[in-house]
Short mmCIF file of C-alpha atoms in Angstrom, two decimals:
data_model
loop_
_atom_site.label_atom_id
_atom_site.label_comp_id
_atom_site.label_asym_id
_atom_site.label_seq_id
_atom_site.Cartn_x
_atom_site.Cartn_y
_atom_site.Cartn_z
CA MET W 29 2.68 -4.71 32.86
CA THR W 30 -0.25 -4.56 30.24
CA ILE W 31 -2.45 -2.02 29.38
CA GLN W 32 -5.66 -2.80 28.22
CA VAL W 33 -7.65 -1.43 25.38
CA PRO W 34 -9.22 2.13 26.42
CA GLN W 35 -12.96 1.89 27.29
CA TRP W 36 -15.42 4.72 27.56
CA GLN W 37 -16.71 5.24 31.40
CA GLY W 38 -18.20 8.71 30.78
CA ASP W 39 -15.21 10.91 31.57
CA PRO W 40 -13.64 12.54 28.21
CA GLN W 41 -10.51 13.55 30.09
CA ARG W 42 -10.38 9.82 31.42
CA PHE W 43 -10.66 8.23 27.94
CA VAL W 44 -7.95 10.31 26.54
CA ASP W 45 -5.71 9.57 29.41
CA ASP W 46 -6.24 5.82 28.94
CA LEU W 47 -5.89 6.36 25.18
CA PHE W 48 -2.61 8.24 25.44
CA ALA W 49 -1.34 5.72 28.00
CA TRP W 50 -2.16 2.48 26.14
CA TYR W 51 -0.61 4.43 22.69
CA GLU W 52 2.60 4.95 24.89
CA THR W 53 2.77 1.66 25.46
CA VAL W 54 1.65 -0.53 22.69
CA GLY W 55 3.28 2.13 20.25
CA ALA W 56 6.73 1.30 21.38
CA SER W 57 6.85 -1.84 19.17
CA ASN W 58 8.35 -1.07 15.76
CA TYR W 59 6.41 -0.10 12.86
CA ASP W 60 8.97 -1.19 10.34
CA GLU W 61 13.00 -1.01 10.37
CA GLN W 62 12.51 2.88 10.65
CA VAL W 63 10.36 3.65 13.63
CA THR W 64 7.99 2.79 16.24
CA GLN W 65 4.40 2.58 15.75
CA LEU W 66 3.67 5.77 17.98
CA ALA W 67 6.55 7.51 15.88
CA HIS W 68 4.82 6.77 13.02
CA ALA W 69 1.22 8.06 14.54
CA LEU W 70 2.94 11.28 15.51
CA GLN W 71 4.92 11.97 12.46
CA THR W 72 1.54 11.45 10.55
CA ALA W 73 -0.42 13.72 12.26
CA HIS W 74 2.30 16.42 12.43
CA HIS W 75 2.19 16.29 8.38
CA ALA W 76 -1.72 16.49 8.46
CA ARG W 77 -1.15 19.58 10.75
CA GLN W 78 1.27 21.05 8.68
CA ASN W 79 -0.74 20.82 5.52
CA GLY W 80 -3.70 22.39 6.93
CA ALA W 81 -5.86 19.37 7.52
CA SER W 82 -8.95 19.98 9.43
CA ASP W 83 -9.35 18.45 13.01
CA ILE W 84 -10.90 15.47 11.89
CA GLU W 85 -8.13 14.70 9.51
CA VAL W 86 -5.45 15.12 11.74
CA GLY W 87 -7.23 12.75 14.54
CA ALA W 88 -7.36 10.60 11.93
CA ALA W 89 -4.05 11.13 10.90
CA LEU W 90 -3.01 10.24 14.77
CA LEU W 91 -5.08 7.31 15.10
CA HIS W 92 -5.27 5.55 11.69
CA ASP W 93 -3.23 2.57 12.95
CA VAL W 94 -5.35 1.97 15.85
CA GLY W 95 -6.18 -1.45 14.16
CA HIS W 96 -2.95 -2.51 14.47
CA PHE W 97 -2.96 -2.26 17.96
CA LEU W 98 -6.38 -4.31 18.28
CA VAL W 99 -5.26 -7.10 16.29
CA ARG W 100 -1.48 -6.80 17.85
CA GLU W 101 -0.37 -7.26 14.84
CA HIS W 102 3.21 -5.78 15.67
CA ARG W 103 3.79 -7.98 18.67
CA ARG W 104 6.42 -10.07 16.54
CA GLN W 105 8.33 -8.20 14.01
CA GLY W 106 7.35 -8.53 10.37
CA ASP W 107 4.01 -10.88 10.97
CA PHE W 108 1.69 -8.25 10.40
CA LEU W 109 3.32 -8.64 6.55
CA GLN W 110 2.13 -12.61 6.21
CA ARG W 111 -1.70 -11.71 6.38
CA ASP W 112 -4.17 -9.24 6.09
CA LEU W 113 -5.89 -8.79 9.39
CA GLN W 114 -7.75 -5.76 7.84
CA HIS W 115 -6.36 -3.05 10.64
CA GLU W 116 -8.00 -0.49 8.77
CA ILE W 117 -11.57 -2.08 9.26
CA VAL W 118 -10.78 -3.27 12.58
CA GLY W 119 -9.80 0.29 13.61
CA ALA W 120 -12.35 1.92 12.06
CA GLU W 121 -15.40 0.27 13.87
CA TRP W 122 -13.57 0.51 16.99
CA LEU W 123 -13.22 4.29 16.34
CA GLN W 124 -16.39 4.99 15.14
CA ARG W 125 -17.71 4.01 19.06
CA TYR W 126 -15.93 7.30 19.99
CA PHE W 127 -15.55 9.40 17.36
CA PRO W 128 -17.13 11.47 14.30
CA ALA W 129 -18.22 8.97 11.44
CA GLY W 130 -15.99 10.98 8.88
CA LEU W 131 -12.95 10.27 10.99
CA ALA W 132 -13.40 6.51 11.06
CA GLN W 133 -14.39 6.74 7.14
CA LEU W 134 -10.66 8.28 6.76
CA VAL W 135 -9.07 5.22 8.76
CA ARG W 136 -11.21 2.47 6.89
CA LEU W 137 -9.93 4.43 3.59
CA HIS W 138 -6.38 4.58 4.05
CA VAL W 139 -5.42 1.66 2.84
CA PRO W 140 -7.43 1.41 -0.17
CA ALA W 141 -5.89 4.77 -0.83
CA LYS W 142 -2.50 3.37 -1.28
CA ARG W 143 -3.85 0.76 -3.54
CA TRP W 144 -5.34 3.48 -5.14
CA LEU W 145 -2.43 5.60 -5.39
CA CYS W 146 -0.44 2.74 -6.69
CA THR W 147 -2.79 2.44 -9.64
CA LYS W 148 -3.10 5.70 -10.51
CA ASP W 149 0.64 6.93 -10.23
CA ALA W 150 3.21 4.90 -11.41
CA ALA W 151 5.82 6.56 -9.51
CA TYR W 152 4.07 6.14 -6.05
CA TRP W 153 5.15 2.34 -5.63
CA HIS W 154 8.63 3.17 -5.74
CA GLY W 155 8.43 6.04 -3.24
CA LEU W 156 6.92 3.26 -0.64
CA SER W 157 8.73 2.14 2.41
CA ASP W 158 10.05 -1.83 2.17
CA ALA W 159 7.40 -2.36 4.80
CA SER W 160 4.16 -0.91 2.73
CA LYS W 161 5.35 -2.38 -0.42
CA ARG W 162 5.20 -6.24 0.86
CA SER W 163 2.11 -5.27 2.98
CA LEU W 164 0.53 -3.76 -0.22
CA GLU W 165 0.53 -7.28 -1.80
CA VAL W 166 -1.15 -8.79 1.08
CA GLN W 167 -4.09 -6.13 0.76
CA GLY W 168 -4.73 -7.07 -2.50
CA GLY W 169 -2.20 -5.10 -4.57
CA ARG W 170 -3.03 -2.40 -7.35
CA MET W 171 -6.62 -2.00 -7.79
CA HIS W 172 -8.90 -3.40 -11.02
CA SER W 173 -10.79 -0.80 -12.60
CA GLU W 174 -13.95 -1.66 -11.16
CA GLU W 175 -12.12 -1.13 -7.62
CA VAL W 176 -11.44 2.43 -8.77
CA VAL W 177 -14.56 3.22 -9.45
CA ALA W 178 -15.85 2.28 -5.97
CA PHE W 179 -13.13 3.82 -4.09
CA GLU W 180 -13.41 7.21 -5.99
CA ALA W 181 -17.80 6.80 -5.20
CA GLN W 182 -17.18 6.68 -1.16
CA ASP W 183 -17.51 9.88 1.19
CA GLY W 184 -13.75 11.22 2.17
CA TRP W 185 -11.99 9.59 -0.46
CA GLN W 186 -9.75 12.88 -1.34
CA ALA W 187 -8.97 13.45 2.49
CA ALA W 188 -8.05 9.51 2.73
CA VAL W 189 -5.55 9.72 -0.26
CA ALA W 190 -3.86 13.01 1.56
CA LEU W 191 -3.83 10.85 4.69
CA ARG W 192 -1.73 8.14 2.77
CA ARG W 193 0.48 10.64 1.90
CA TYR W 194 1.25 12.13 5.33
CA ASP W 195 1.39 8.59 6.47
CA ASP W 196 3.89 7.67 3.56
CA TRP W 197 5.81 10.66 5.03
CA GLY W 198 5.72 9.65 8.65
CA LYS W 199 8.52 7.29 8.68
CA GLN W 200 11.55 8.84 9.47
CA ARG W 201 14.12 7.61 11.92
CA ASP W 202 14.84 10.92 13.27
CA GLY W 203 11.70 12.71 12.77
CA ALA W 204 11.44 15.08 15.52
CA VAL W 205 7.91 16.13 15.99
CA PRO W 206 5.32 17.57 19.04
CA GLY W 207 4.39 14.32 21.20
CA LEU W 208 1.13 13.29 22.29
CA PRO W 209 0.10 15.67 24.63
CA SER W 210 0.10 18.37 21.97
CA TYR W 211 -2.99 16.40 20.32
CA ARG W 212 -5.05 15.85 23.71
CA GLU W 213 -6.93 18.99 23.22
CA LEU W 214 -7.94 18.04 19.63
CA ILE W 215 -8.98 14.63 20.74
CA VAL W 216 -10.71 15.23 23.99
CA GLU W 217 -13.16 17.78 21.50
CA LEU W 218 -13.16 14.90 18.62
CA LEU W 219 -14.80 12.86 21.51
CA SER W 220 -17.62 15.50 22.17
CA TYR W 221 -19.00 14.85 18.74
CA GLY W 222 -18.73 11.31 18.65
CA ALA W 223 -21.81 8.90 19.52
CA ILE W 224 -20.56 8.11 23.07
#
């Protein structure tokens, strides 16, 4: 059974029901050799929450890879590593329909944040998962100096760097963390701020 991309129908509770059902279904695909997409999202959000991130930052952590689902990058293992479908931009554009602009901005910047970290921190690249190392190359590799300046001029860039670190920590094979229901109230509340 295929579950469709959630559509706003005037009811925040129903939208979150549909969103979470969609995540449960499409998130069952593998993110990499370690975890599923859903497990990665939940671990990333858990790390954000544990590190005192704001509600918008936790929401962005949970939803940061929604673009992978929208472009169906993980329908075959590894095909997302062949070319850059700009999942961060696709995801941000979809999220900004329903959620605060700041949440969409963090999602938009989480890939540039990886490139920035690889440029600024020589040790960072060595800690990346194999999948992240391979995807970095198709996403543009390390930044040039002009790109660093442009990235650091964007609103939310520092929070995006923090999100990137939560993302990196969210790839544990046996990472037992709270499930989607623990984020329900937060996501409903964030929806109330969006342009719906």
